[in-house]
Structures are given as C-alpha cells and as structure tokens.
PDB file of N, CA and C in Angstrom:
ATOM      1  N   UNK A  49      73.029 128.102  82.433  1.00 82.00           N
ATOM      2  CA  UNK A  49      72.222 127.569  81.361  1.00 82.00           C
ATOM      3  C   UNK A  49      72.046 128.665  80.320  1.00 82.00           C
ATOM      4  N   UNK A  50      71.923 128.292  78.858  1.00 89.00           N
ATOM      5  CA  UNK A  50      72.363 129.402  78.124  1.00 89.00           C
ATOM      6  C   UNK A  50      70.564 129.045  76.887  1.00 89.00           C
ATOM      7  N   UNK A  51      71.121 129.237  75.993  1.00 92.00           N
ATOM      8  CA  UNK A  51      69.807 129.134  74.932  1.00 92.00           C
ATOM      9  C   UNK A  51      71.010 129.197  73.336  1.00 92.00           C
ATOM     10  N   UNK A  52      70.747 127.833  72.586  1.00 90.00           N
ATOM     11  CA  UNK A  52      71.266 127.644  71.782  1.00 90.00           C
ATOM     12  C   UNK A  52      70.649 127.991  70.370  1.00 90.00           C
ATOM     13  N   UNK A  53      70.987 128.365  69.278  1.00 91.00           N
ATOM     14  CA  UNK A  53      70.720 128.520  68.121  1.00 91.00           C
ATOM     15  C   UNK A  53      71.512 128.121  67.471  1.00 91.00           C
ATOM     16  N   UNK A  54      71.565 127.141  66.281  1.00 88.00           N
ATOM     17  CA  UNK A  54      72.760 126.554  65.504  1.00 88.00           C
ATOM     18  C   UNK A  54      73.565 125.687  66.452  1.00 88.00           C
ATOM     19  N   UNK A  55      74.961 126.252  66.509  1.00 86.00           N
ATOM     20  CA  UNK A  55      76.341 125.096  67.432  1.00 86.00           C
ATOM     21  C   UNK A  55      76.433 126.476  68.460  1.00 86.00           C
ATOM     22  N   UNK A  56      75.760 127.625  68.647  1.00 89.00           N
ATOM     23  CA  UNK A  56      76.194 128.562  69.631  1.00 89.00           C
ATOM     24  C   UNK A  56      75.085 128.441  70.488  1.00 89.00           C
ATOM     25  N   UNK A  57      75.683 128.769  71.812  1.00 90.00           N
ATOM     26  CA  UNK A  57      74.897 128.631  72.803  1.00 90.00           C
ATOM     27  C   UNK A  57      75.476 130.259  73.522  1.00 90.00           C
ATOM     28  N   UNK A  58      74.324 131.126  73.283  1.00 91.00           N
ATOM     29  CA  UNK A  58      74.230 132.075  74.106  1.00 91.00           C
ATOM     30  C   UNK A  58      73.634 132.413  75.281  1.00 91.00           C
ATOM     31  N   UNK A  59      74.623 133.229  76.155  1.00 89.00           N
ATOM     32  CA  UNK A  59      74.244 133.351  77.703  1.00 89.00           C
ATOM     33  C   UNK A  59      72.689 133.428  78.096  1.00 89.00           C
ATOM     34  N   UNK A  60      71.823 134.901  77.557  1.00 90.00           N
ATOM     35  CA  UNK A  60      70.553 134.910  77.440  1.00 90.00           C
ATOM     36  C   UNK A  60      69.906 134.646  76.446  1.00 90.00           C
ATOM     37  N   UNK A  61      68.450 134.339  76.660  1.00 91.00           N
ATOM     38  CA  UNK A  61      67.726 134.005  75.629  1.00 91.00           C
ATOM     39  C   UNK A  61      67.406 135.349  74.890  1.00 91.00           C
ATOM     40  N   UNK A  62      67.714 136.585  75.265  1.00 92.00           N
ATOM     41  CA  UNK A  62      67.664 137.588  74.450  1.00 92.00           C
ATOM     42  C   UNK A  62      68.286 137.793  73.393  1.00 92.00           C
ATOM     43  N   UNK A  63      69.650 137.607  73.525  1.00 92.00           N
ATOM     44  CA  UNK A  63      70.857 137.560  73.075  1.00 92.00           C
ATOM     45  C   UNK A  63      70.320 136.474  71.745  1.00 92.00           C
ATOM     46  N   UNK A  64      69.811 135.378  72.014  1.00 93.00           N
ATOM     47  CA  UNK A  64      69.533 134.250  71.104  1.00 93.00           C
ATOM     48  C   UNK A  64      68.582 134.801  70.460  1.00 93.00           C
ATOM     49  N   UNK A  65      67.532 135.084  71.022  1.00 92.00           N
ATOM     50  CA  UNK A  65      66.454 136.335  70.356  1.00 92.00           C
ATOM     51  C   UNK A  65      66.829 137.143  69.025  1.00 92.00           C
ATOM     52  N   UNK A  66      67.746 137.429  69.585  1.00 93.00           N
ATOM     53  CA  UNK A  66      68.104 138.752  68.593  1.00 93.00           C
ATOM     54  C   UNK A  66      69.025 138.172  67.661  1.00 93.00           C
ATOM     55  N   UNK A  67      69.815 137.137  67.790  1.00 93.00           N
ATOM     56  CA  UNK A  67      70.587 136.340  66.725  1.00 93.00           C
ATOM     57  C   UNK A  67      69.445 136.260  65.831  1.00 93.00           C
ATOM     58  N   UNK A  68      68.645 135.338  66.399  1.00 93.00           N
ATOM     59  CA  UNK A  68      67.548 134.573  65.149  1.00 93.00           C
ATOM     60  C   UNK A  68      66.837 135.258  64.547  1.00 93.00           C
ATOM     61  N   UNK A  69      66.265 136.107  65.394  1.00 92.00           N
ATOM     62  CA  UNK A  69      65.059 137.316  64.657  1.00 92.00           C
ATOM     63  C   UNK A  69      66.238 138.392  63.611  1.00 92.00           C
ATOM     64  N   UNK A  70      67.096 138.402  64.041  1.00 90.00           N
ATOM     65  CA  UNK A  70      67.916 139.538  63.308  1.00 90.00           C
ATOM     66  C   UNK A  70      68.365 139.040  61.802  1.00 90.00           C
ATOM     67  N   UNK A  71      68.279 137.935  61.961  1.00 90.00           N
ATOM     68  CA  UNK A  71      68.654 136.968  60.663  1.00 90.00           C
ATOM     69  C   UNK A  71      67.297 136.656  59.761  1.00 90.00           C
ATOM     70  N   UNK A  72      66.152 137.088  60.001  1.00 88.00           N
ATOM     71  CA  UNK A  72      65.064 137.069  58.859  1.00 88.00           C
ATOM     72  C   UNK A  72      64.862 137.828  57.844  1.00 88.00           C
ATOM     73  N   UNK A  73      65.105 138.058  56.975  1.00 89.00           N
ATOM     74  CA  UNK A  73      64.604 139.582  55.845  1.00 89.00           C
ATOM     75  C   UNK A  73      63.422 139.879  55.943  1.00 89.00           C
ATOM     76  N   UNK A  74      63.242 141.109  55.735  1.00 87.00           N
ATOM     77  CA  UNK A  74      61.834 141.717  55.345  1.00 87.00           C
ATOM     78  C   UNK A  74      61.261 141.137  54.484  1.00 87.00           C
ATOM     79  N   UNK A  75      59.894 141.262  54.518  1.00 86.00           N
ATOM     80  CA  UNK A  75      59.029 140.905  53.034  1.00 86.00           C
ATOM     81  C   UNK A  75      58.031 141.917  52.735  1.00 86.00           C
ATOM     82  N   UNK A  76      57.765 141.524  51.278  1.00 86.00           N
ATOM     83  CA  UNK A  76      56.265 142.635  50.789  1.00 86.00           C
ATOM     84  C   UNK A  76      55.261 141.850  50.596  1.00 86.00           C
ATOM     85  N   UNK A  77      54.258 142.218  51.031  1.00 83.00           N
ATOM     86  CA  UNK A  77      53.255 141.113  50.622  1.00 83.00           C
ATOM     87  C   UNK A  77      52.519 141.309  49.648  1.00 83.00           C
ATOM     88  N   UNK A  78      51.437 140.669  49.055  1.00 87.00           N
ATOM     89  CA  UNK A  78      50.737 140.972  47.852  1.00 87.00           C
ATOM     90  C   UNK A  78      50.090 142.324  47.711  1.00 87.00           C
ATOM     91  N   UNK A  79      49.794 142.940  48.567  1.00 86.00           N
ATOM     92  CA  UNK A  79      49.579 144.238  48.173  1.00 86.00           C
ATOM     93  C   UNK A  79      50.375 145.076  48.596  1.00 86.00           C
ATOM     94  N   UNK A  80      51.855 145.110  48.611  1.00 84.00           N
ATOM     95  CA  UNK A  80      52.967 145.956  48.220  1.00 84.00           C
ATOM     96  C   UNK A  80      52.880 146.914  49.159  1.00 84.00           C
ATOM     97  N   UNK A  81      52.561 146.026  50.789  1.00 84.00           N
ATOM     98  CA  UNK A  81      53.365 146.804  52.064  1.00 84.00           C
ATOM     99  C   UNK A  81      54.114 145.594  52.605  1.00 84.00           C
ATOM    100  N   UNK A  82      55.074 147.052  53.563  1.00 86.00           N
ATOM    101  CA  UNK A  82      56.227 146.254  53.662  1.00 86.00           C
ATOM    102  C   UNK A  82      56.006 145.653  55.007  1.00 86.00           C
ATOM    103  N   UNK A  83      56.989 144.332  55.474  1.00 85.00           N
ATOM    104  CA  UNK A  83      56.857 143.627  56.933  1.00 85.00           C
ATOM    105  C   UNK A  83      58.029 143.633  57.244  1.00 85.00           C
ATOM    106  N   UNK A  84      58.389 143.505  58.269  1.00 88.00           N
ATOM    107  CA  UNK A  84      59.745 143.573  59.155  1.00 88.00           C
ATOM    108  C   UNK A  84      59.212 142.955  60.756  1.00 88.00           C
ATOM    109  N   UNK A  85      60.769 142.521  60.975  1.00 89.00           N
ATOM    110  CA  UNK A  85      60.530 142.082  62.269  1.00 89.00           C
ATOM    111  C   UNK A  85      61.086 142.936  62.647  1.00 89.00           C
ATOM    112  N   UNK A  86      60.653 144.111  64.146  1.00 90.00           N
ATOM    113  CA  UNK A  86      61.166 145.308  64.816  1.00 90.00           C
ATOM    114  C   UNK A  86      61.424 145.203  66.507  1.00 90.00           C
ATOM    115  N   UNK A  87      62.661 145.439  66.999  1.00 91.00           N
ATOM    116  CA  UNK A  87      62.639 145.078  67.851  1.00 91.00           C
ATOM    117  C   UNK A  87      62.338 146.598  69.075  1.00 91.00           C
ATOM    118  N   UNK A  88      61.150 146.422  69.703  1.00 89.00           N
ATOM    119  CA  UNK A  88      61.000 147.735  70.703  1.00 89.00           C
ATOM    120  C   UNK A  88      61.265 147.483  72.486  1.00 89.00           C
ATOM    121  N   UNK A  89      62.007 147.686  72.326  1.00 89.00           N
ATOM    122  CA  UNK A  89      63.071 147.820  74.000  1.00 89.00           C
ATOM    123  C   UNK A  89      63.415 145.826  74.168  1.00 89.00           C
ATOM    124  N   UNK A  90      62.773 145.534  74.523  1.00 89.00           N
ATOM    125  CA  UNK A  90      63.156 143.885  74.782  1.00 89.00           C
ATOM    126  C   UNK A  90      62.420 142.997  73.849  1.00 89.00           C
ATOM    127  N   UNK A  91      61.886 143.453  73.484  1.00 90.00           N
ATOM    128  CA  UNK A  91      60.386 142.209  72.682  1.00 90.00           C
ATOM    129  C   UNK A  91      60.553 142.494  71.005  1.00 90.00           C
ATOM    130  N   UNK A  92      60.347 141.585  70.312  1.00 92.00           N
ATOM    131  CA  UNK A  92      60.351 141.601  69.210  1.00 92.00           C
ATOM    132  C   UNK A  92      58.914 141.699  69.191  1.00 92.00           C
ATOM    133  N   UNK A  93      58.687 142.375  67.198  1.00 91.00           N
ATOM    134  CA  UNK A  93      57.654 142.467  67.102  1.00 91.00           C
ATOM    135  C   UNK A  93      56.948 142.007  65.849  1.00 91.00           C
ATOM    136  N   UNK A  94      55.877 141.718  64.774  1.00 89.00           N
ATOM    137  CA  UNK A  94      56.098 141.823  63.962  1.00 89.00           C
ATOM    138  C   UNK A  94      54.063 142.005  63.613  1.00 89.00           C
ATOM    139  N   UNK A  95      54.053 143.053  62.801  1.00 84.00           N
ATOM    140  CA  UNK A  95      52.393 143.434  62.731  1.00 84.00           C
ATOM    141  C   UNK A  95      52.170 143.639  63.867  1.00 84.00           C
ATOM    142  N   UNK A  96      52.757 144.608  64.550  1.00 85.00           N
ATOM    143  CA  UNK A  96      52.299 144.808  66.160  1.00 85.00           C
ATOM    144  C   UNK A  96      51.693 143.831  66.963  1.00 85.00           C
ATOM    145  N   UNK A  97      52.857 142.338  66.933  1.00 89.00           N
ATOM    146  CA  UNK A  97      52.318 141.353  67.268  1.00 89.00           C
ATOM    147  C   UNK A  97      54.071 140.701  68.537  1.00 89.00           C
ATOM    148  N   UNK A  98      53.458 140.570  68.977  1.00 91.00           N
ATOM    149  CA  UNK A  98      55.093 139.976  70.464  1.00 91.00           C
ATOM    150  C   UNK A  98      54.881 139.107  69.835  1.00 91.00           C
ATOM    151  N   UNK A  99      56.432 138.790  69.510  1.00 89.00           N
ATOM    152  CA  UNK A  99      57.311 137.051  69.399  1.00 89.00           C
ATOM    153  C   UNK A  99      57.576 136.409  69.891  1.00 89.00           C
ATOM    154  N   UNK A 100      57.302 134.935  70.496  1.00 90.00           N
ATOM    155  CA  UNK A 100      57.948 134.580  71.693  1.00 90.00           C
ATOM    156  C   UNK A 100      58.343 133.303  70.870  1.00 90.00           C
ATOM    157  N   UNK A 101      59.581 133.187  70.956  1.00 90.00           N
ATOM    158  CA  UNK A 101      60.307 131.832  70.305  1.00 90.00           C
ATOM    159  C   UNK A 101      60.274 131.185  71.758  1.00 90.00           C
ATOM    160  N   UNK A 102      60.725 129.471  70.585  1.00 91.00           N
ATOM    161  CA  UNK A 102      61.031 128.552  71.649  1.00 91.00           C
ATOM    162  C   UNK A 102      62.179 127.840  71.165  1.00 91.00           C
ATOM    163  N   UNK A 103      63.365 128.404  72.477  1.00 91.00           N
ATOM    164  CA  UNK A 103      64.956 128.061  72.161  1.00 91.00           C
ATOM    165  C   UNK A 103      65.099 126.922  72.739  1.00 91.00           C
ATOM    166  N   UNK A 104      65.719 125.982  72.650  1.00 90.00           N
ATOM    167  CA  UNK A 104      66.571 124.389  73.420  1.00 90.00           C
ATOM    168  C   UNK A 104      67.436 125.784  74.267  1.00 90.00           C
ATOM    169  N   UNK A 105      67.568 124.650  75.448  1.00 91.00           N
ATOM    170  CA  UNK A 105      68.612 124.883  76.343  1.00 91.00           C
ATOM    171  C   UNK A 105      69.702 124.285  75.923  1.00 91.00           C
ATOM    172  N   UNK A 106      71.302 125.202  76.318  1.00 89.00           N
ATOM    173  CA  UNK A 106      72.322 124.221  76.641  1.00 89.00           C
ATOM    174  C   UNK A 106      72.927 124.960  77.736  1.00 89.00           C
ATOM    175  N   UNK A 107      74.272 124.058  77.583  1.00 86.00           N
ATOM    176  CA  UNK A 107      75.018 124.616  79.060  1.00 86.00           C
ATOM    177  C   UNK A 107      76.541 124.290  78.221  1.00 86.00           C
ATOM    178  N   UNK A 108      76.990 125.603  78.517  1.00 80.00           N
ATOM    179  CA  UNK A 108      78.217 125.503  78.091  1.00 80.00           C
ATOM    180  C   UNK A 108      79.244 124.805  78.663  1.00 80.00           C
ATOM    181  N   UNK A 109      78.967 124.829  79.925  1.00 84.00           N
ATOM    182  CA  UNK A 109      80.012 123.948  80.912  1.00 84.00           C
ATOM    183  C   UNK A 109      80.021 122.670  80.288  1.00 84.00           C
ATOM    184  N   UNK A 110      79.123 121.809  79.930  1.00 83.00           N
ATOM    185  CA  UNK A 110      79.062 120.546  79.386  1.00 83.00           C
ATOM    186  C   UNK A 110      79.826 120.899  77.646  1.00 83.00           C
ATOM    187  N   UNK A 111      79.513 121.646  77.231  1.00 82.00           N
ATOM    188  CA  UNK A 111      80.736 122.015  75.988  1.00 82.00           C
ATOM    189  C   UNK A 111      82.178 121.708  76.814  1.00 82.00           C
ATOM    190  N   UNK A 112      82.564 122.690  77.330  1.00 86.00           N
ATOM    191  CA  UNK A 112      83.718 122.597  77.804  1.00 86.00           C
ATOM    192  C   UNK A 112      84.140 121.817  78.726  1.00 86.00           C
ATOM    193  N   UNK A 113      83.673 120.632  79.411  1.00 90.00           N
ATOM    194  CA  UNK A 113      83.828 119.366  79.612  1.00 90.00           C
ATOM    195  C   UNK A 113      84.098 118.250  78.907  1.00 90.00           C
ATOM    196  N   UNK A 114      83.054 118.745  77.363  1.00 90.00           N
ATOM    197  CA  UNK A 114      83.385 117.471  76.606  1.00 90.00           C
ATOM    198  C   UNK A 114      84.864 117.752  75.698  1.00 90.00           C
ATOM    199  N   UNK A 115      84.928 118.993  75.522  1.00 92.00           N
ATOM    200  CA  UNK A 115      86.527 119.340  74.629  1.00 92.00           C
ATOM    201  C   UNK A 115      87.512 119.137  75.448  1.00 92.00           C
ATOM    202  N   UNK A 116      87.307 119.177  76.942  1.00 95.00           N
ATOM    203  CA  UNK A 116      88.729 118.195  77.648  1.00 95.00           C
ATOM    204  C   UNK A 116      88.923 116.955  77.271  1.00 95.00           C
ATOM    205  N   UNK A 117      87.768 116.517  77.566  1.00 95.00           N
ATOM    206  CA  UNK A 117      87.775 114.663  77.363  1.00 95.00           C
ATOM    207  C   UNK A 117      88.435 114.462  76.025  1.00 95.00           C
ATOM    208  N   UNK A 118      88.262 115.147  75.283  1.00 96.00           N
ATOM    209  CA  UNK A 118      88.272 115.466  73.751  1.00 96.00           C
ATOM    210  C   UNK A 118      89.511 115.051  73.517  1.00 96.00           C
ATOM    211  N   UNK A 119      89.904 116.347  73.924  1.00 96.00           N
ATOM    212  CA  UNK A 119      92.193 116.655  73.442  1.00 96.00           C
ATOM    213  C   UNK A 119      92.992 116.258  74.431  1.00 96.00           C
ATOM    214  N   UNK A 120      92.315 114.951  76.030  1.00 96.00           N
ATOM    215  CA  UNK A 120      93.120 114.674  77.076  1.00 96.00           C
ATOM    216  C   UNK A 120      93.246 113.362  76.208  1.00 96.00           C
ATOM    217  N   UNK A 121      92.195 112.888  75.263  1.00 96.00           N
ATOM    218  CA  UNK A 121      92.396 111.845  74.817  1.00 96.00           C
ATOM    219  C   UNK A 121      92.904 111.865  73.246  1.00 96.00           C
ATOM    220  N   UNK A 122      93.180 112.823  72.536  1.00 97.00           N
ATOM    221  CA  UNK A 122      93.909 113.515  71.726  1.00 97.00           C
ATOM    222  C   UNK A 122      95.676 113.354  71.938  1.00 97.00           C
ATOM    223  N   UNK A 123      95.646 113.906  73.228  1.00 97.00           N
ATOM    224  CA  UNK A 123      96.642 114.381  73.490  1.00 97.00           C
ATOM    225  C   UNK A 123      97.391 112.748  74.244  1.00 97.00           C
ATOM    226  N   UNK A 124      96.933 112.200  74.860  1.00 96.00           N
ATOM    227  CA  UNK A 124      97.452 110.586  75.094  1.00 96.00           C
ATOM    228  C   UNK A 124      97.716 109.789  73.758  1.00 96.00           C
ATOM    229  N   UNK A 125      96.761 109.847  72.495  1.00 97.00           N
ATOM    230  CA  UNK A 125      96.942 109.286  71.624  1.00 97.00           C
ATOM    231  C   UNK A 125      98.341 109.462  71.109  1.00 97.00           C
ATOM    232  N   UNK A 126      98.687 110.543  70.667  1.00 97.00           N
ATOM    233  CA  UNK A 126      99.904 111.598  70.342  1.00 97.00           C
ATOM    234  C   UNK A 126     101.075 111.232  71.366  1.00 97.00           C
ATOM    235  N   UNK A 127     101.138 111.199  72.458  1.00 97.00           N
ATOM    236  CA  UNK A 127     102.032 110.864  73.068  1.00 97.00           C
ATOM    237  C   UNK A 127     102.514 109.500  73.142  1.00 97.00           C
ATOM    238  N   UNK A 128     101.265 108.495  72.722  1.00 96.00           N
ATOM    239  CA  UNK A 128     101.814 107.173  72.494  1.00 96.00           C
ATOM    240  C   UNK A 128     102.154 106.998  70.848  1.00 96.00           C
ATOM    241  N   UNK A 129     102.217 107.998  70.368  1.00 96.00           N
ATOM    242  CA  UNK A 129     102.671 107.535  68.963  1.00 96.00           C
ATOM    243  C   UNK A 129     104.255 107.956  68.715  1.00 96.00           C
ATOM    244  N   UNK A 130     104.339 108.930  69.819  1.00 96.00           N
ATOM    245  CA  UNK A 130     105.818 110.122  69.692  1.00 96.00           C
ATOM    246  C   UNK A 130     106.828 108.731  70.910  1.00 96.00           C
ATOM    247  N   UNK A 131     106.121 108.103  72.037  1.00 95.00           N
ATOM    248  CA  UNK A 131     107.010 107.069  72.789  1.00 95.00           C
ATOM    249  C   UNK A 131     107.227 106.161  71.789  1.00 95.00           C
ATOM    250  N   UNK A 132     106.309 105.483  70.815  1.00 94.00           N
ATOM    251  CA  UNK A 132     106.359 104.456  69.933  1.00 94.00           C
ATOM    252  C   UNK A 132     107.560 104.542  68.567  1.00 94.00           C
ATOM    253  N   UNK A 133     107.150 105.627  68.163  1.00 94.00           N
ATOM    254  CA  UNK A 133     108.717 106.255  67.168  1.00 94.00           C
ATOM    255  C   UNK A 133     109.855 106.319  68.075  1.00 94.00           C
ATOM    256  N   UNK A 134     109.680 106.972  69.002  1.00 92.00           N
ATOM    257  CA  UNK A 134     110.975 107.244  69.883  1.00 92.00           C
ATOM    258  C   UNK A 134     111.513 105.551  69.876  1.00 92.00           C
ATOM    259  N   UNK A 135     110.583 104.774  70.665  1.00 92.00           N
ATOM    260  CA  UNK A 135     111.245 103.387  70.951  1.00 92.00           C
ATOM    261  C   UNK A 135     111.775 102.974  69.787  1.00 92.00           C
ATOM    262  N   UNK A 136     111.170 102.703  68.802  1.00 89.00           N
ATOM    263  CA  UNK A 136     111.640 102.375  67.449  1.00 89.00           C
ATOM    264  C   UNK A 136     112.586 102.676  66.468  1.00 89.00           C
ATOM    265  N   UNK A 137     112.991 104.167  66.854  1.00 89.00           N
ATOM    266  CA  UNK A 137     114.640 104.567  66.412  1.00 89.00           C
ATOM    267  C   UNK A 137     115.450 104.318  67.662  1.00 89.00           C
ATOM    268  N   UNK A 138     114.953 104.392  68.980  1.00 87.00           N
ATOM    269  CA  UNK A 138     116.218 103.983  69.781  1.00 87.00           C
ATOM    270  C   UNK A 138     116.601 102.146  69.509  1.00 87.00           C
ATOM    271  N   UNK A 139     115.635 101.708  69.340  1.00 86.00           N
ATOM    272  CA  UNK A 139     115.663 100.256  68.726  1.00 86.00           C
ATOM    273  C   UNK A 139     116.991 100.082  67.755  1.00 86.00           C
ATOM    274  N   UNK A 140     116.276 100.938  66.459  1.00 81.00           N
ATOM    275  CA  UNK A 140     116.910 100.619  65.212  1.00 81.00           C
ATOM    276  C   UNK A 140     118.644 101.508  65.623  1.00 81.00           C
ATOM    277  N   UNK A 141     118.792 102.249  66.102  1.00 80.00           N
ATOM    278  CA  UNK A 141     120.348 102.658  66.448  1.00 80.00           C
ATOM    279  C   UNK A 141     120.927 101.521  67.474  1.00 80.00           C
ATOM    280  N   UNK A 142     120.270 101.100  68.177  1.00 78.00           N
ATOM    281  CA  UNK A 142     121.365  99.736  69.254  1.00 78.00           C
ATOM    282  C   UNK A 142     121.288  98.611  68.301  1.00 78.00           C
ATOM    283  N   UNK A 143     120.350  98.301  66.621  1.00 73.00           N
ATOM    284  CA  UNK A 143     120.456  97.279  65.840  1.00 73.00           C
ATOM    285  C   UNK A 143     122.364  97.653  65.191  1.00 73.00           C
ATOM    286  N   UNK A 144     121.643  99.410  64.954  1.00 73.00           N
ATOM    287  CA  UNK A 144     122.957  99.460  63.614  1.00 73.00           C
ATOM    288  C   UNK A 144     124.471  99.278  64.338  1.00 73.00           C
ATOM    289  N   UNK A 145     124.622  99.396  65.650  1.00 68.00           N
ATOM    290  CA  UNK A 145     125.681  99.354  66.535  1.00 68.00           C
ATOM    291  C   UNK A 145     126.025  98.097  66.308  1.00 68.00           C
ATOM    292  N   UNK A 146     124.944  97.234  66.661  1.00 60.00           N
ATOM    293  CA  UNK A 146     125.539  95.880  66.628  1.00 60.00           C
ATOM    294  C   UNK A 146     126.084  95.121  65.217  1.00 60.00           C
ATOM    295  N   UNK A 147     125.311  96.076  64.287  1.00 59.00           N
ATOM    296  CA  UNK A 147     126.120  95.478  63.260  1.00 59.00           C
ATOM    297  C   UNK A 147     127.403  95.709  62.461  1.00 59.00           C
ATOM    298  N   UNK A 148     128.235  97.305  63.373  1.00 59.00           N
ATOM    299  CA  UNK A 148     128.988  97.789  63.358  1.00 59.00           C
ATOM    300  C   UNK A 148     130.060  96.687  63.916  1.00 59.00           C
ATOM    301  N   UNK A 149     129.901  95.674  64.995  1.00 53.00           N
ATOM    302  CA  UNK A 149     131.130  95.049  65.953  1.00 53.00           C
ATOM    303  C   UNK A 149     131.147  93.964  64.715  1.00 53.00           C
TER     304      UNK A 149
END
C-alpha cells in the first residue's frame, strides 16, 4: 500500500510528504518575515509547528493489474484487425486469380 499525490503513488507516506510539502513556496507575511516549510529529520515543520497531512491510499499492484487488462485487450483488438486485413487481401488475390482463367 503506497500514498498517492496527483497520478503517483509513492511507496511511503514520507516520500509523499516530501513531494507535496517540497512543492509549496515560501511566503512573507505582512510584516516582512519570512515562512518556509522546513523539514527536521522526518517531520515537517512550519512556525515550529508538525505537519501532518492526510494522503489517499493506493496500491500499485491494482495499477499494474489494470494496464494488463488494458494492452491484453489492446493487444486482441490489433490482432483482430491484422487477421481481418490479412483475410481480406488473401480474399482479394484468390478474386484476381479467378479473373485471370
């Protein structure tokens, strides 16, 4: 089970942690000090305050379950279109034969 942000699903929720928090800019506030989100050993911080987000779960295995189903049925489509041409010029060459006799 992983922890998703966006279409990625990362292994730990740290890992996701640090995607999201790493992606905020600093700000100044009205009286012209600065804020940042800082990260000290595992915990984010911000005004000497712990962050604790709340990530959705996913599971990658179910990703990569559904992209089989995906291109097995991709890939059948494609093969009945490549038998369907195939039949259809072997067709049209036993037509032009016959109109050769």
């Amino acid at each position: 089970m992983g922890y998703a942000v966006g279409r990625i699903c990362y292994a730990t929720k740290e890992d996701a942690t640090d995607v999201v928090m790493s992606q905020i800019p600093p700000s100044i506030s009205a009286d012209g000090s600065f804020h940042q989100f800082v990260k000290i050993g595992h915990a984010w911080t911000y005004n000497n305050q712990i962050i604790h987000l709340s990530l959705l779960e996913c599971d990658n295995e179910l990703y990569y379950q559904t992209g089989i189903h995906i291109s097995g049925a991709v890939i059948v489509i494609l093969a009945s279109i490549w038998c369907a041409s195939f039949i259809y010029k072997f067709i049209g060459k036993i037509n032009s034969h016959d109109d050769e006799d």
